[in-house]
CSV table of C-alpha atoms in Angstrom, one decimal:
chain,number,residue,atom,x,y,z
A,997,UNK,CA,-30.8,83.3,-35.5
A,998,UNK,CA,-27.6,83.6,-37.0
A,999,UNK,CA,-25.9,80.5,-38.4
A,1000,UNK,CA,-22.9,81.1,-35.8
A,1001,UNK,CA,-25.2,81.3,-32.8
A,1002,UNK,CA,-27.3,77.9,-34.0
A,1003,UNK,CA,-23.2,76.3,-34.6
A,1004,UNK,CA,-22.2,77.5,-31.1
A,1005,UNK,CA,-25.8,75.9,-29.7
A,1006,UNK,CA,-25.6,72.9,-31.8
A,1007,UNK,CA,-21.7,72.2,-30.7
A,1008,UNK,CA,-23.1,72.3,-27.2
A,1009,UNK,CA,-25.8,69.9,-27.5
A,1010,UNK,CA,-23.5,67.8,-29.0
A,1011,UNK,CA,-20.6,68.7,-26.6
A,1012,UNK,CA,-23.4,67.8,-23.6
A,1013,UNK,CA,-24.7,64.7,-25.9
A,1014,UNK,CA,-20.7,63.7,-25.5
A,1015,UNK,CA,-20.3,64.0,-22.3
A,1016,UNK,CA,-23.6,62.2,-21.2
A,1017,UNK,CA,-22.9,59.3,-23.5
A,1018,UNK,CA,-19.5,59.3,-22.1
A,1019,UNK,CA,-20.9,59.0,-18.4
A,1020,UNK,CA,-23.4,56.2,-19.8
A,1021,UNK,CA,-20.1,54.4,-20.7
A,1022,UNK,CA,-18.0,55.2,-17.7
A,1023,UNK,CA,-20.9,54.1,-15.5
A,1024,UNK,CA,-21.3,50.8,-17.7
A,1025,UNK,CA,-18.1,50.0,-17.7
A,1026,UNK,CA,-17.9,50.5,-13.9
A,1027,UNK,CA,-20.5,47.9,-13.5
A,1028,UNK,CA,-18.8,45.8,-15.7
A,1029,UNK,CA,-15.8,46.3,-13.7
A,1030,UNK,CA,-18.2,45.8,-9.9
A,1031,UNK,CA,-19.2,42.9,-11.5
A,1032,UNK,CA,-15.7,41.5,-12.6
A,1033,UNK,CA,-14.5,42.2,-9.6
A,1034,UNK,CA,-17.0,39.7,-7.7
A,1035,UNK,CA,-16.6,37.3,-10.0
A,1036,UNK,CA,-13.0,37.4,-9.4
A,1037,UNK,CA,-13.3,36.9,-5.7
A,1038,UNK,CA,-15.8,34.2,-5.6
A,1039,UNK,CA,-13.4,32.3,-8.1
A,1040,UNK,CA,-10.5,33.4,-5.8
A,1041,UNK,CA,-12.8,31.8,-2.7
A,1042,UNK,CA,-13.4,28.8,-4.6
A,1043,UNK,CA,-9.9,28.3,-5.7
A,1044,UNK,CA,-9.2,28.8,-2.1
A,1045,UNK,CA,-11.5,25.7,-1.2
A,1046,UNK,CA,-10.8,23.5,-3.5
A,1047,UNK,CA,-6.7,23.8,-2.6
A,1048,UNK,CA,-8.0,23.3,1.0
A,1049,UNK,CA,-9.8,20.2,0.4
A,1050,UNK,CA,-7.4,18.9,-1.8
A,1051,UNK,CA,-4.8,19.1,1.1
A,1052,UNK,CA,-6.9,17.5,3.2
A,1053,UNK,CA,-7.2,14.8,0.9
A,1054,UNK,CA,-3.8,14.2,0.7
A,1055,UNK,CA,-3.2,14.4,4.1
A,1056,UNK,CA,-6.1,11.8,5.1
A,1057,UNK,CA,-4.9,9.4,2.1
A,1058,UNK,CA,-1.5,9.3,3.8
A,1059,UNK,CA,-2.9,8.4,7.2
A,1060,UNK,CA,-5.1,6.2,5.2
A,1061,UNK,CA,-1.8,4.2,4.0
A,1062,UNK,CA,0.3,4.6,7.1
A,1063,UNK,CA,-2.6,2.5,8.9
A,1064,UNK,CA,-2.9,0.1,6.5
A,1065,UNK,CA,0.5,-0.5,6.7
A,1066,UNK,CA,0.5,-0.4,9.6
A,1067,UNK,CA,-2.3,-2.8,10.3
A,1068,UNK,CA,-0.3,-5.4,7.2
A,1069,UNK,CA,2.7,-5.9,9.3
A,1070,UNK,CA,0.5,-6.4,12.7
A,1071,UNK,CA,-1.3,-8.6,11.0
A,1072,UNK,CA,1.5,-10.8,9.4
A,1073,UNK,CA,3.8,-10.6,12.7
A,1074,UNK,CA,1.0,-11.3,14.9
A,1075,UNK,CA,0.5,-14.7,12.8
A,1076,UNK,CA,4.6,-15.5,13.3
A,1077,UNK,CA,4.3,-15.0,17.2
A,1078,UNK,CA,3.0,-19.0,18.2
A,1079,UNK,CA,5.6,-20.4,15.7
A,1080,UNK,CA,8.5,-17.9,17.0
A,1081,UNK,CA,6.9,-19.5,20.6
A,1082,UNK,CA,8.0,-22.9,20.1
A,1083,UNK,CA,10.9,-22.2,18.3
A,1084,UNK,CA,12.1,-20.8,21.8
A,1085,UNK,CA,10.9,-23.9,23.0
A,1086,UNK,CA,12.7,-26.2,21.3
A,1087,UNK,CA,16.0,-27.1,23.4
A,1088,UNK,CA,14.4,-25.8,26.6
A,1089,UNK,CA,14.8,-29.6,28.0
A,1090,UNK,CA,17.3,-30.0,30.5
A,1091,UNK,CA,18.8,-33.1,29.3
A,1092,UNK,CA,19.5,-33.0,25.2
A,1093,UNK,CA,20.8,-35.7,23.7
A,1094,UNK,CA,24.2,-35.2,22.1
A,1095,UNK,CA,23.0,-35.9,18.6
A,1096,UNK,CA,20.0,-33.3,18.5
A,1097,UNK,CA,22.5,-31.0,19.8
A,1098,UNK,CA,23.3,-29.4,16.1
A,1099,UNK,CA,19.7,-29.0,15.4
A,1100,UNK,CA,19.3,-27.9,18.4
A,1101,UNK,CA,22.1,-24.7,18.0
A,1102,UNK,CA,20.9,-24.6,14.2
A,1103,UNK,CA,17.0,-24.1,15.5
A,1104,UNK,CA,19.0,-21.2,18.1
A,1105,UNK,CA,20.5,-19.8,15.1
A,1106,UNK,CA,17.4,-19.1,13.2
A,1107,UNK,CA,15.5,-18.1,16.2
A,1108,UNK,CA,18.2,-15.1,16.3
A,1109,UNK,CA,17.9,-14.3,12.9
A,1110,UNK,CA,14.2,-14.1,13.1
A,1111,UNK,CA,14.7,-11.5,15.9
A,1112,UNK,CA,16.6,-9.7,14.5
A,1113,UNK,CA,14.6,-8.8,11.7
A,1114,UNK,CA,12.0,-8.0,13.9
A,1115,UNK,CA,13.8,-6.0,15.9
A,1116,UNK,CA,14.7,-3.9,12.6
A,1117,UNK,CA,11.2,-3.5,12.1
A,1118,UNK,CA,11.0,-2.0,15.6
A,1119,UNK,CA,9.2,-5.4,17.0
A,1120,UNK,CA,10.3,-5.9,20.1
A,1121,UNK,CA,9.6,-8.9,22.6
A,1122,UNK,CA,8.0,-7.8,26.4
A,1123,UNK,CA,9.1,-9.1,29.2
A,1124,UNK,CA,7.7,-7.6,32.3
A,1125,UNK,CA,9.0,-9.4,35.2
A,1126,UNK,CA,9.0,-7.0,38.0
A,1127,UNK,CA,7.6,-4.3,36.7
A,1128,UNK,CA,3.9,-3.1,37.7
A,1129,UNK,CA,1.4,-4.7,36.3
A,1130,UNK,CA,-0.3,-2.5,33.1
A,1131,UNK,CA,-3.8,-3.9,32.1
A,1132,UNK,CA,-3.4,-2.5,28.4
A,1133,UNK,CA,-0.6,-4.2,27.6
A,1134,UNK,CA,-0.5,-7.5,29.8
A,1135,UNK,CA,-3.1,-9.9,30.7
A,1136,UNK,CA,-3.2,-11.7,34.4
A,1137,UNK,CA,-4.1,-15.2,34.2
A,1138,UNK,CA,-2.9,-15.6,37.6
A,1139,UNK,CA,-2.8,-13.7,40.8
A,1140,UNK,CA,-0.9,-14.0,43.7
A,1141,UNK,CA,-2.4,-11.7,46.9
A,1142,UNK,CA,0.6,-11.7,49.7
A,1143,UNK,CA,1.3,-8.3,52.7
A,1144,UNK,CA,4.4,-8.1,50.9
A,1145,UNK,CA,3.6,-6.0,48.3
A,1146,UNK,CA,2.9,-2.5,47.6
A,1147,UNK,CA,1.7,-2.3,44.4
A,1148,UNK,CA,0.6,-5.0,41.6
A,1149,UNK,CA,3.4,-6.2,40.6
A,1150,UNK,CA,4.4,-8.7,37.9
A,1151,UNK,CA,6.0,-12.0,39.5
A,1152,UNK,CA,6.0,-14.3,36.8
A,1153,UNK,CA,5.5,-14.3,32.8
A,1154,UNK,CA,4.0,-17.1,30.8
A,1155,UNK,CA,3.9,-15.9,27.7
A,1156,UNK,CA,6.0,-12.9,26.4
A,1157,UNK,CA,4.0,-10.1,24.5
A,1158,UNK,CA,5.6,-8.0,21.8
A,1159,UNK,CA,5.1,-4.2,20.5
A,1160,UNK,CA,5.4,-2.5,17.8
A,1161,UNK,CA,7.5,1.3,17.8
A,1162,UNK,CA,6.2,3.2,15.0
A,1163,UNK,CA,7.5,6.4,13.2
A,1164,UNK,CA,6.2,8.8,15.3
A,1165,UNK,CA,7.5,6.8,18.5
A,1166,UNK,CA,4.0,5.3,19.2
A,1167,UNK,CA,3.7,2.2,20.6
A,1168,UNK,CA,1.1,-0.5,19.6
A,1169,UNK,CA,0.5,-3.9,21.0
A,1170,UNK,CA,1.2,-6.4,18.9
A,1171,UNK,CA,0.3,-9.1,21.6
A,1172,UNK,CA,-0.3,-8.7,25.3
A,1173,UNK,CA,2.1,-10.3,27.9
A,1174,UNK,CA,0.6,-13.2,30.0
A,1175,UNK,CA,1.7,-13.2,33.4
A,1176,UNK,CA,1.1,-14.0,36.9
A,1177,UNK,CA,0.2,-10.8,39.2
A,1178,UNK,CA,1.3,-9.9,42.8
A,1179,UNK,CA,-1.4,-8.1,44.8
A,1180,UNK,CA,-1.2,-6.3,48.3
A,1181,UNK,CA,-4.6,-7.6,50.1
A,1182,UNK,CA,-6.8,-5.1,50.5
């Protein structure tokens, strides 16, 4: 063969040699790329996770610290309910004698003050006379059946309950109301 023939031949081969090395790569590098791709994604999916549990996390602490708040100023105002009790006892006498009388007003004035505050807190004092009787927030210690009522009805409170308004308008029970029930007989 002439050398021009075995040139052209051998620049074929190594044309052909090209091109199949060439698709070796391409086809390499596309699994490289398949591969990359996946990789991507399941980092993408766990990056998506992670951001999802980490918002829940902060989203459970903060109800975690509302209730504990929550429960810290129930706790603390629930102990200040017997003393605020007989502070709005003190004076209740018919008779005073006129020498207690400035204690008296000065015992009045902090009793105000202290309500006050707790009114600012959004603690506020129950007082249920007449309304109907509501088990989960009052207590009957007494019970009066009569044909003149309808309903059960609350005739007479012995001891005022309070409630707490929260931020998102819920109300909580700081102590129930004790009070004396009217009941239609049956």
């Amino acid at each position: 063969m002439s050398e021009k023939v075995e040139e052209k031949i051998s620049g074929e081969l190594n044309e052909e040699n090209t091109q199949n090395e060439t698709t070796a790569e391409n086809k390499n590098l596309e699994e490289e790329l398949k591969k990359a791709k996946i990789e991507i994604e399941s980092l993408m999916d766990s990056w998506a996770r992670e951001r999802a549990e980490f918002q829940n996390f902060k989203r459970r602490a903060s109800m975690d610290y509302i209730n504990s708040k929550k429960e810290a100023i129930k706790n603390f105002v629930v102990k200040l309910l017997t003393p605020l009790d007989d502070l709005e006892r003190v004076g209740m006498g018919e008779s005073i004698v006129e020498e207690a009388k400035p204690f008296v007003e000065g015992v009045n004035l902090i009793k105000r003050e202290l309500f006050s505050v707790l009114e600012r807190e959004n603690i506020r004092k129950v007082e249920p006379k007449g309304e109907v009787f509501d088990p989960m927030c009052m207590e009957a210690i007494a019970l009066e059946e009569s044909g003149d009522f309808t309903e059960e009805r609350v005739l007479e409170v012995y001891q005022s309950g309070y409630e707490m308004t929260l931020e998102n308008n819920e109300k909580v029970t700081l102590r129930p109301s004790r009070v004396k029930v009217g009941r239609p007989i049956n």
